[in-house]
Short mmCIF file of C-alpha atoms and ligand atoms in Angstrom, two decimals:
data_model
loop_
_atom_site.label_atom_id
_atom_site.label_comp_id
_atom_site.label_asym_id
_atom_site.label_seq_id
_atom_site.Cartn_x
_atom_site.Cartn_y
_atom_site.Cartn_z
CA UNK O 1 -3.36 20.38 8.27
CA UNK O 2 -0.21 20.71 6.15
CA UNK O 3 2.49 22.84 7.83
CA UNK O 4 4.21 25.61 5.88
CA UNK O 5 7.65 24.37 6.93
CA UNK O 6 8.93 20.97 7.97
CA UNK O 7 10.27 20.49 11.51
CA UNK O 8 14.04 19.96 11.43
CA UNK O 9 16.85 18.99 13.77
CA UNK O 10 14.49 17.51 16.37
CA UNK O 11 15.78 16.69 19.84
CA UNK O 12 13.22 14.01 20.69
CA UNK O 13 9.95 12.28 19.76
CA UNK O 14 7.77 10.65 22.38
CA UNK O 15 4.23 9.48 22.96
CA UNK O 16 1.65 7.14 21.50
CA UNK O 17 -0.26 7.22 18.25
CA UNK O 18 -2.68 4.94 16.44
CA UNK O 19 -1.86 5.14 12.74
CA UNK O 20 -4.90 5.17 10.41
CA UNK O 21 -6.45 2.03 8.95
CA UNK O 22 -4.61 -0.15 6.46
CA UNK O 23 -4.95 1.06 2.87
CA UNK O 24 -4.87 -2.37 1.20
CA UNK O 25 -7.48 -3.78 3.60
CA UNK O 26 -9.71 -0.68 3.37
CA UNK O 27 -9.84 -0.90 -0.45
CA UNK O 28 -10.67 -4.59 -0.34
CA UNK O 29 -13.38 -4.12 2.31
CA UNK O 30 -15.32 -1.82 -0.04
CA UNK O 31 -14.79 -4.12 -3.03
CA UNK O 32 -15.92 -7.28 -1.22
CA UNK O 33 -18.73 -5.42 0.57
CA UNK O 34 -19.98 -4.26 -2.84
CA UNK O 35 -20.00 -7.70 -4.46
CA UNK O 36 -21.32 -9.56 -1.40
CA UNK O 37 -25.00 -9.93 -0.56
CA UNK O 38 -26.19 -7.96 2.44
CA UNK O 39 -24.78 -5.36 4.75
CA UNK O 40 -21.06 -4.93 5.44
CA UNK O 41 -19.87 -2.61 8.21
CA UNK O 42 -16.24 -1.54 8.10
CA UNK O 43 -14.66 0.18 11.10
CA UNK O 44 -11.35 2.07 11.21
CA UNK O 45 -11.60 2.53 7.43
CA UNK O 46 -8.76 4.64 5.99
CA UNK O 47 -10.09 8.02 4.86
CA UNK O 48 -7.11 8.51 2.55
CA UNK O 49 -7.79 9.81 -0.96
CA UNK O 50 -7.05 6.43 -2.56
CA UNK O 51 -9.70 4.58 -0.54
CA UNK O 52 -12.21 7.39 -1.08
CA UNK O 53 -11.64 6.90 -4.83
CA UNK O 54 -12.61 3.24 -4.40
CA UNK O 55 -15.83 4.24 -2.61
CA UNK O 56 -16.65 6.78 -5.35
CA UNK O 57 -16.13 4.15 -8.09
CA UNK O 58 -18.44 1.60 -6.44
CA UNK O 59 -21.11 4.26 -5.87
CA UNK O 60 -21.00 4.89 -9.63
CA UNK O 61 -21.59 1.16 -10.10
CA UNK O 62 -24.85 1.54 -8.16
CA UNK O 63 -23.72 0.37 -4.72
CA UNK O 64 -25.15 2.21 -1.71
CA UNK O 65 -22.22 3.14 0.54
CA UNK O 66 -22.59 5.33 3.63
CA UNK O 67 -19.60 6.87 5.32
CA UNK O 68 -19.66 8.36 8.81
CA UNK O 69 -16.17 9.21 9.98
CA UNK O 70 -14.09 6.09 9.59
CA UNK O 71 -17.14 3.77 9.69
CA UNK O 72 -18.32 2.67 6.27
CA UNK O 73 -21.55 0.76 5.64
CA UNK O 74 -22.00 -0.99 2.31
CA UNK O 75 -25.32 -2.44 1.15
CA UNK O 76 -24.16 -5.14 -1.25
CA UNK O 77 -26.51 -6.81 -3.70
CA UNK O 78 -24.07 -9.41 -4.96
CA UNK O 79 -21.98 -9.36 -8.15
CA UNK O 80 -25.20 -9.04 -10.18
CA UNK O 81 -26.15 -5.93 -8.23
CA UNK O 82 -23.44 -3.87 -9.96
CA UNK O 83 -24.80 -1.64 -12.77
CA UNK O 84 -23.22 -0.16 -15.84
CA UNK O 85 -21.75 3.19 -14.72
CA UNK O 86 -23.12 6.28 -16.46
CA UNK O 87 -19.84 8.12 -15.98
CA UNK O 88 -16.15 7.35 -16.17
CA UNK O 89 -14.69 5.61 -13.11
CA UNK O 90 -11.87 7.79 -11.78
CA UNK O 91 -9.36 5.96 -9.55
CA UNK O 92 -7.30 9.09 -8.79
CA UNK O 93 -3.78 8.02 -7.73
CA UNK O 94 -4.70 4.47 -6.76
CA UNK O 95 -3.05 1.54 -8.51
CA UNK O 96 -4.85 -0.88 -6.19
CA UNK O 97 -8.27 0.49 -7.18
CA UNK O 98 -7.74 0.26 -10.93
CA UNK O 99 -6.00 -3.11 -10.99
CA UNK O 100 -8.36 -4.90 -8.61
CA UNK O 101 -11.46 -3.37 -10.17
CA UNK O 102 -10.48 -4.75 -13.57
CA UNK O 103 -10.87 -8.26 -12.16
CA UNK O 104 -14.41 -7.43 -11.03
CA UNK O 105 -15.52 -5.43 -14.08
CA UNK O 106 -14.13 -7.96 -16.60
CA UNK O 107 -16.87 -10.40 -15.62
CA UNK O 108 -19.80 -7.96 -15.42
CA UNK O 109 -22.15 -7.73 -18.43
CA UNK O 110 -21.56 -4.04 -19.15
CA UNK O 111 -19.09 -1.48 -20.39
CA UNK O 112 -16.97 0.67 -18.09
CA UNK O 113 -14.16 3.15 -18.58
CA UNK O 114 -11.37 3.62 -16.01
CA UNK O 115 -9.06 6.61 -15.72
CA UNK O 116 -6.72 8.00 -13.06
CA UNK O 117 -4.28 10.84 -12.50
CA UNK O 118 -0.98 11.57 -14.30
CA UNK O 119 0.89 8.98 -12.22
CA UNK O 120 -1.67 6.24 -12.94
CA UNK O 121 -1.39 7.07 -16.65
CA UNK O 122 2.26 5.94 -16.51
CA UNK O 123 1.77 2.71 -14.54
CA UNK O 124 1.70 -0.64 -16.38
CA UNK O 125 -1.67 -2.32 -16.80
CA UNK O 126 -0.73 -5.18 -19.15
CA UNK O 127 0.38 -7.17 -16.12
CA UNK O 128 -3.32 -7.47 -15.22
CA UNK O 129 -4.91 -7.28 -18.65
CA UNK O 130 -2.78 -10.08 -20.16
CA UNK O 131 -3.74 -12.74 -17.58
CA UNK O 132 -7.34 -11.52 -17.45
CA UNK O 133 -7.58 -12.02 -21.21
CA UNK O 134 -6.78 -15.71 -20.60
CA UNK O 135 -10.11 -15.78 -18.71
CA UNK O 136 -11.80 -14.25 -21.77
CA UNK O 137 -11.75 -10.63 -20.56
CA UNK O 138 -11.90 -7.79 -23.08
CA UNK O 139 -9.98 -4.79 -21.82
CA UNK O 140 -8.52 -2.13 -24.08
CA UNK O 141 -6.18 0.75 -23.34
CA UNK O 142 -3.68 3.18 -24.76
CA UNK O 143 -0.41 1.75 -26.15
CA UNK O 144 -1.83 -1.69 -26.75
CA UNK O 145 -3.52 -1.94 -23.37
CA UNK O 146 -0.53 -0.86 -21.29
CA UNK O 147 -1.91 2.47 -20.11
CA UNK O 148 -5.10 4.30 -19.08
CA UNK O 149 -7.74 5.24 -20.09
CA UNK O 150 -8.99 1.65 -20.03
CA UNK O 151 -12.19 0.35 -21.50
CA UNK O 152 -13.63 -2.85 -20.06
CA UNK O 153 -16.24 -4.75 -22.08
CA UNK O 154 -17.42 -7.19 -19.45
CA UNK O 155 -18.73 -10.68 -20.20
CA UNK O 156 -18.59 -14.31 -19.11
CA UNK O 157 -15.21 -15.54 -17.85
CA UNK O 158 -13.74 -19.03 -17.72
CA UNK O 159 -11.30 -20.02 -14.94
CA UNK O 160 -7.65 -20.27 -15.96
CA UNK O 161 -4.25 -21.25 -14.59
CA UNK O 162 -1.64 -18.52 -14.47
CA UNK O 163 1.89 -18.27 -13.15
CA UNK O 164 2.69 -14.67 -12.24
CA UNK O 165 5.96 -13.40 -13.73
CA UNK O 166 6.24 -10.71 -11.01
CA UNK O 167 5.39 -10.87 -7.32
CA UNK O 168 2.34 -8.61 -7.22
CA UNK O 169 -0.57 -8.74 -4.78
CA UNK O 170 -2.53 -6.48 -7.13
CA UNK O 171 -2.27 -8.88 -10.06
CA UNK O 172 -3.04 -11.87 -7.82
CA UNK O 173 -6.05 -10.10 -6.29
CA UNK O 174 -7.42 -9.01 -9.64
CA UNK O 175 -7.28 -12.62 -10.83
CA UNK O 176 -8.98 -13.79 -7.64
CA UNK O 177 -11.86 -11.37 -8.27
CA UNK O 178 -12.11 -12.71 -11.82
CA UNK O 179 -11.85 -16.30 -10.55
CA UNK O 180 -14.74 -15.75 -8.13
CA UNK O 181 -17.12 -15.11 -11.04
CA UNK O 182 -15.52 -17.38 -13.68
CA UNK O 183 -16.73 -20.86 -14.57
CA UNK O 184 -14.59 -23.68 -13.15
CA UNK O 185 -11.43 -23.36 -11.14
CA UNK O 186 -8.71 -20.71 -11.24
CA UNK O 187 -5.16 -21.52 -10.20
CA UNK O 188 -2.65 -18.75 -9.52
CA UNK O 189 1.02 -19.39 -8.85
CA UNK O 190 3.08 -16.60 -7.27
CA UNK O 191 6.87 -16.44 -7.65
CA UNK O 192 7.07 -15.20 -4.05
CA UNK O 193 4.48 -14.75 -1.33
CA UNK O 194 2.77 -11.36 -1.51
CA UNK O 195 0.27 -9.70 0.84
CA UNK O 196 -2.67 -12.05 1.35
CA UNK O 197 -5.43 -9.65 2.44
CA UNK O 198 -7.65 -10.71 -0.48
CA UNK O 199 -7.46 -14.39 0.43
CA UNK O 200 -8.20 -13.64 4.09
CA UNK O 201 -11.12 -11.43 3.16
CA UNK O 202 -12.71 -13.96 0.80
CA UNK O 203 -12.94 -16.27 3.84
CA UNK O 204 -14.31 -13.46 6.05
CA UNK O 205 -17.12 -13.01 3.52
CA UNK O 206 -17.90 -16.74 3.68
CA UNK O 207 -16.10 -17.70 0.47
CA UNK O 208 -13.57 -20.44 -0.16
CA UNK O 209 -10.01 -20.09 -1.38
CA UNK O 210 -7.15 -22.52 -0.85
CA UNK O 211 -3.51 -21.51 -0.59
CA UNK O 212 -0.75 -24.10 -0.59
CA UNK O 213 2.72 -22.57 -0.64
CA UNK O 214 2.76 -20.22 -3.60
CA UNK O 215 -0.30 -21.78 -5.29
CA UNK O 216 -3.78 -20.35 -4.76
CA UNK O 217 -6.97 -22.03 -6.00
CA UNK O 218 -10.43 -20.55 -6.19
CA UNK O 219 -13.72 -21.88 -7.58
CA UNK O 220 -16.07 -19.68 -9.56
CA UNK O 221 -19.74 -19.01 -8.93
CA UNK O 222 -19.37 -18.34 -5.21
CA UNK O 223 -21.79 -16.10 -3.36
CA UNK O 224 -20.28 -13.94 -0.66
CA UNK O 225 -22.20 -12.62 2.34
CA UNK O 226 -21.82 -9.19 3.95
CA UNK O 227 -19.93 -9.09 7.24
CA UNK O 228 -18.14 -6.86 9.75
CA UNK O 229 -14.55 -5.86 9.06
CA UNK O 230 -12.29 -4.12 11.55
CA UNK O 231 -9.33 -2.61 9.72
CA UNK O 232 -6.05 -2.65 11.70
CA UNK O 233 -3.61 0.27 11.49
CA UNK O 234 -1.44 0.38 8.39
CA UNK O 235 2.07 -0.96 9.00
CA UNK O 236 3.19 0.93 5.87
CA UNK O 237 2.12 4.19 7.60
CA UNK O 238 3.55 3.08 10.94
CA UNK O 239 6.89 2.53 9.18
CA UNK O 240 7.51 6.30 8.98
CA UNK O 241 7.23 6.66 12.76
CA UNK O 242 9.19 3.47 13.38
CA UNK O 243 12.02 5.05 11.40
CA UNK O 244 11.60 8.46 13.04
CA UNK O 245 11.70 6.87 16.51
CA UNK O 246 14.85 4.94 15.63
CA UNK O 247 16.84 7.87 14.20
CA UNK O 248 15.70 10.98 16.10
CA UNK O 249 17.72 11.22 19.34
CA UNK O 250 16.00 10.72 22.74
CA UNK O 251 12.88 9.12 21.26
CA UNK O 252 10.39 6.53 22.40
CA UNK O 253 7.19 6.05 20.39
CA UNK O 254 4.42 3.52 20.89
CA UNK O 255 2.34 2.72 17.81
CA UNK O 256 -0.99 1.19 18.75
CA UNK O 257 -3.05 -1.33 16.78
CA UNK O 258 -0.64 -1.85 13.89
CA UNK O 259 -1.46 -4.62 11.39
CA UNK O 260 1.00 -7.52 11.81
CA UNK O 261 0.03 -9.73 8.89
CA UNK O 262 3.26 -11.71 8.25
CA UNK O 263 3.10 -10.84 4.53
CA UNK O 264 3.61 -7.18 5.53
CA UNK O 265 6.05 -7.29 8.46
CA UNK O 266 9.31 -7.16 6.50
CA UNK O 267 9.99 -3.68 7.92
CA UNK O 268 10.06 -5.09 11.46
CA UNK O 269 12.55 -7.77 10.43
CA UNK O 270 14.78 -5.20 8.75
CA UNK O 271 14.72 -2.94 11.83
CA UNK O 272 15.67 -5.96 13.95
CA UNK O 273 18.43 -6.91 11.47
CA UNK O 274 19.77 -3.35 11.70
CA UNK O 275 19.88 -3.60 15.50
CA UNK O 276 16.91 -1.34 16.29
CA UNK O 277 15.51 -1.09 19.80
CA UNK O 278 12.01 -2.34 18.92
CA UNK O 279 9.45 -4.40 20.83
CA UNK O 280 6.17 -5.89 19.69
CA UNK O 281 3.11 -6.83 21.74
CA UNK O 282 0.73 -8.81 19.52
CA UNK O 283 -2.99 -8.77 20.38
CA UNK O 284 -4.69 -12.07 20.95
CA UNK O 285 -8.08 -11.04 19.54
CA UNK O 286 -8.34 -13.82 16.95
CA UNK O 287 -9.30 -11.39 14.17
CA UNK O 288 -8.64 -12.34 10.54
CA UNK O 289 -5.88 -9.74 10.34
CA UNK O 290 -3.42 -9.88 13.26
CA UNK O 291 -2.42 -6.61 14.97
CA UNK O 292 -0.50 -5.36 17.98
CA UNK O 293 1.40 -2.47 19.54
CA UNK O 294 4.96 -1.63 18.52
CA UNK O 295 7.38 0.41 20.60
CA UNK O 296 10.51 1.90 19.06
CA UNK O 297 13.32 3.77 20.81
CA UNK O 298 16.32 5.69 19.48
CA UNK O 299 18.70 3.05 18.17
CA UNK O 300 22.26 2.48 17.02
CA UNK O 301 21.79 0.99 13.56
CA UNK O 302 24.04 -1.05 11.32
CA UNK O 303 23.85 -1.59 7.56
CA UNK O 304 22.20 -4.68 6.11
CA UNK O 305 21.28 -6.51 2.90
CA UNK O 306 17.63 -6.63 1.80
CA UNK O 307 16.76 -8.98 -1.06
CA UNK O 308 14.72 -11.92 -2.37
CA UNK O 309 11.52 -13.03 -0.68
CA UNK O 310 11.76 -10.18 1.84
CA UNK O 311 11.19 -7.58 -0.89
CA UNK O 312 7.42 -8.13 -1.46
CA UNK O 313 6.96 -8.09 2.32
CA UNK O 314 8.29 -4.53 2.56
CA UNK O 315 8.07 -3.14 -0.97
CA UNK O 316 6.31 0.09 0.08
CA UNK O 317 8.72 0.62 2.99
CA UNK O 318 11.88 0.80 0.84
CA UNK O 319 11.92 4.63 0.66
CA UNK O 320 11.91 4.90 4.46
CA UNK O 321 14.38 2.01 4.79
CA UNK O 322 16.73 3.99 2.53
CA UNK O 323 16.55 6.88 4.98
CA UNK O 324 17.21 4.52 7.92
CA UNK O 325 20.26 3.23 6.06
CA UNK O 326 21.72 6.76 5.82
CA UNK O 327 21.84 6.69 9.64
CA UNK O 328 23.26 3.17 9.95
CA UNK O 329 26.93 2.34 10.38
CA UNK O 330 28.31 0.73 7.17
CA UNK O 331 26.68 -0.20 3.89
CA UNK O 332 23.08 -1.19 3.15
CA UNK O 333 22.32 -2.95 -0.13
CA UNK O 334 18.76 -3.24 -1.47
CA UNK O 335 18.42 -5.71 -4.40
CA UNK O 336 15.69 -7.54 -6.36
CA UNK O 337 13.48 -4.45 -6.08
CA UNK O 338 12.91 -3.51 -9.78
CA UNK O 339 9.19 -3.27 -8.94
CA UNK O 340 9.97 0.09 -7.30
CA UNK O 341 10.24 1.52 -10.80
CA UNK O 342 6.49 1.12 -11.45
CA UNK O 343 5.04 2.63 -8.29
CA UNK O 344 3.51 6.13 -7.95
CA UNK O 345 6.94 7.32 -9.10
CA UNK O 346 10.05 5.39 -10.04
CA UNK O 347 10.96 5.02 -6.37
CA UNK O 348 14.58 4.06 -7.06
CA UNK O 349 15.10 7.35 -8.90
CA UNK O 350 13.07 9.58 -6.59
CA UNK O 351 14.58 8.21 -3.36
CA UNK O 352 18.14 8.52 -4.68
CA UNK O 353 17.58 11.97 -6.16
CA UNK O 354 15.86 13.50 -3.13
CA UNK O 355 18.05 11.96 -0.40
CA UNK O 356 21.19 12.96 -2.35
CA UNK O 357 19.98 16.58 -2.21
CA UNK O 358 20.10 16.35 1.60
CA UNK O 359 23.65 14.96 1.56
CA UNK O 360 23.05 11.18 1.71
CA UNK O 361 25.59 8.81 0.15
CA UNK O 362 23.18 6.78 -1.97
CA UNK O 363 23.55 5.22 -5.42
CA UNK O 364 20.90 3.72 -7.67
CA UNK O 365 21.45 0.23 -9.08
CA UNK O 366 19.48 -1.66 -11.73
CA UNK O 367 17.30 -3.37 -9.11
CA UNK O 368 17.65 -1.25 -5.99
CA UNK O 369 20.17 1.00 -4.28
CA UNK O 370 23.33 1.07 -2.19
CA UNK O 371 23.49 3.42 0.81
CA UNK O 372 26.59 4.22 2.84
CA UNK O 373 26.12 5.46 6.40
CA UNK O 374 26.25 7.40 8.52
CA UNK O 375 25.61 10.71 6.80
CA UNK O 376 24.78 13.94 8.47
CA UNK O 377 21.82 15.34 6.52
CA UNK O 378 21.74 19.02 5.59
CA UNK O 379 18.90 21.26 4.52
CA UNK O 380 17.57 21.82 1.03
CA UNK O 381 14.51 21.91 -1.20
CA UNK O 382 13.11 18.48 -1.95
CA UNK O 383 9.96 17.17 -3.62
CA UNK O 384 7.59 14.25 -3.13
CA UNK O 385 7.13 14.21 -6.94
CA UNK O 386 3.46 13.59 -6.09
CA UNK O 387 4.30 10.30 -4.33
CA UNK O 388 2.90 10.03 -0.78
CA UNK O 389 5.58 7.65 0.47
CA UNK O 390 8.42 9.85 -0.84
CA UNK O 391 6.76 12.87 0.84
CA UNK O 392 6.54 11.16 4.25
CA UNK O 393 10.08 9.80 4.00
CA UNK O 394 11.37 13.33 3.32
CA UNK O 395 9.41 14.77 6.27
CA UNK O 396 11.15 12.20 8.50
CA UNK O 397 14.50 13.05 6.86
CA UNK O 398 13.89 16.70 7.70
CA UNK O 399 13.49 15.76 11.38
CA UNK O 400 17.18 14.79 11.51
CA UNK O 401 18.44 17.45 9.07
CA UNK O 402 20.57 20.25 10.42
CA UNK O 403 19.32 22.96 8.03
CA UNK O 404 15.90 24.08 6.79
CA UNK O 405 14.08 21.62 4.50
CA UNK O 406 11.43 22.78 2.05
CA UNK O 407 9.17 19.98 0.82
CA UNK O 408 7.35 20.54 -2.45
CA UNK O 409 4.11 18.66 -3.25
CA UNK O 410 3.43 17.76 0.38
CA UNK O 411 -0.28 17.36 -0.35
CA UNK O 412 0.40 13.95 -1.96
CA UNK O 413 0.65 12.53 1.58
CA UNK O 414 -3.17 12.58 1.91
CA UNK O 415 -3.33 9.63 -0.48
CA UNK O 416 -2.59 7.26 2.41
CA UNK O 417 -2.10 9.30 5.59
CA UNK O 418 -4.12 12.53 5.80
CA UNK O 419 -3.33 13.04 9.53
CA UNK O 420 0.42 12.43 9.09
CA UNK O 421 1.56 15.95 10.05
CA UNK O 422 -0.79 16.18 13.07
CA UNK O 423 0.52 12.85 14.33
CA UNK O 424 4.09 13.96 13.79
CA UNK O 425 3.51 17.23 15.62
CA UNK O 426 1.91 15.42 18.58
CA UNK O 427 5.11 13.39 19.11
CA UNK O 428 7.55 16.30 19.18
CA UNK O 429 8.71 16.46 22.78
CA UNK O 430 11.36 19.15 22.52
CA UNK O 431 12.92 21.29 19.76
O1 SPQ W 501 -2.35 1.37 -4.81
P1 SPQ W 501 -0.96 1.74 -5.19
O2 SPQ W 501 -0.93 3.12 -5.75
O3 SPQ W 501 -0.30 0.75 -6.12
O4 SPQ W 501 -0.11 1.77 -3.81
C1 SPQ W 501 1.13 1.23 -3.34
C2 SPQ W 501 1.61 2.20 -2.20
O5 SPQ W 501 2.77 2.56 -2.06
O6 SPQ W 501 0.73 2.56 -1.42
C3 SPQ W 501 2.20 1.07 -4.43
F1 SPQ W 501 2.64 2.10 -4.95
O7 SPQ W 501 0.94 -0.03 -2.68
C4 SPQ W 501 0.64 -1.27 -3.34
C5 SPQ W 501 1.79 -2.23 -3.12
O8 SPQ W 501 3.00 -1.73 -3.61
C6 SPQ W 501 -0.63 -1.81 -2.72
C7 SPQ W 501 -0.84 -3.26 -2.97
C8 SPQ W 501 -2.15 -3.86 -2.67
O9 SPQ W 501 -2.95 -3.28 -1.91
O10 SPQ W 501 -2.40 -4.97 -3.19
C9 SPQ W 501 0.17 -4.08 -3.41
C10 SPQ W 501 1.52 -3.59 -3.78
O11 SPQ W 501 1.58 -3.44 -5.18
P2 SPQ W 501 1.97 -4.66 -6.17
O12 SPQ W 501 2.10 -4.01 -7.51
O13 SPQ W 501 3.27 -5.18 -5.65
O14 SPQ W 501 0.91 -5.63 -6.13
#
């Protein structure tokens, strides 16, 4: 349910919520379940639009996928079980779907066409197509392969060595999917450690992959076997309530079952750096993806510097960190984050533009932003620009705004967090 008006000037948030399943892990569970042999059962799957696009694409490739609430059952028939799709594969708004699928489709002996929405049509694809072509892949697209629609003429692949110029889990994962079906060995070198859900999942499906520092090696010709995957809550979704709990007065929120994979926990470190009142209780369940409960209370925050190897560990949390910084004493500097320019929107521009409308002191830089706190936020009309993370950040900004806030294009939030507004509403203790 999307409310007509955002809640503003809140006096307190309290209670417990379990944020929905992790988006990155949900996508990968369908992809691996589809190329593995046998049955895969996924629980706590994210029913966000992006992950539903992944399911729809694999159904078009001939995979039988049943979905009952957030339980998804995939009957995989191995890589060879994928068929040439009779229709175009539509990835909707999902960069993860299109980029990872290219690594799978490049090695399949058939032709497929990939398209997405207006935002996908502006996102760079050469970063995946160029390294995949070293494996022998044939992928064509608009503007010399940079943009959708993409046409993949699948065929045999040969393992390759590739040093990634940008820290991107999507590029790495796409190459790992290609490496799994290529002849020989594939070696991938990352400039900085990025989320490692693909590597963990290869092992869960009985495959082998070796990571040593920033170097990852995988042998081709492996057969994966269906398994059970329990998806932890998405820390990138939890981040919005971690921020809300820290900046709305009189708040205490417990977030249950949040994924705590160290390649994703940069937001927790930044909150700690800023002096937030946060506590973490990790579960000792031995699952492939660690998780735990996080409690956040209203906090007195101070500005900080966010840069370097921390950036890939919190890249999707930068919009909400920018909002936190508006409520912190002193200056916050975010650097080395040029990658924000190629997300669902240019997130440097959209964050600066929309938070400025509410009265924040925020300036864009070439590779990030500088925010001066504390600012008292006012009302205004803002827009998600069709970007789910900008939409959620603005809904949290509204919670501490003194005047009325109108949010345009709220529906984008369903891409990763369809129950966001219900969860928000359930935490409002007093207005
Ligand atoms: O899937 P999509 O649209 O690219 O989603 C985003 C997001 O905010 O949800 C990025 F806009 O997350 C990416 C993330 O930024 C998901 C992802 C993954 O699952 O591998 C990796 C990151 O992207 P990248 O380009 O750094 O690899």
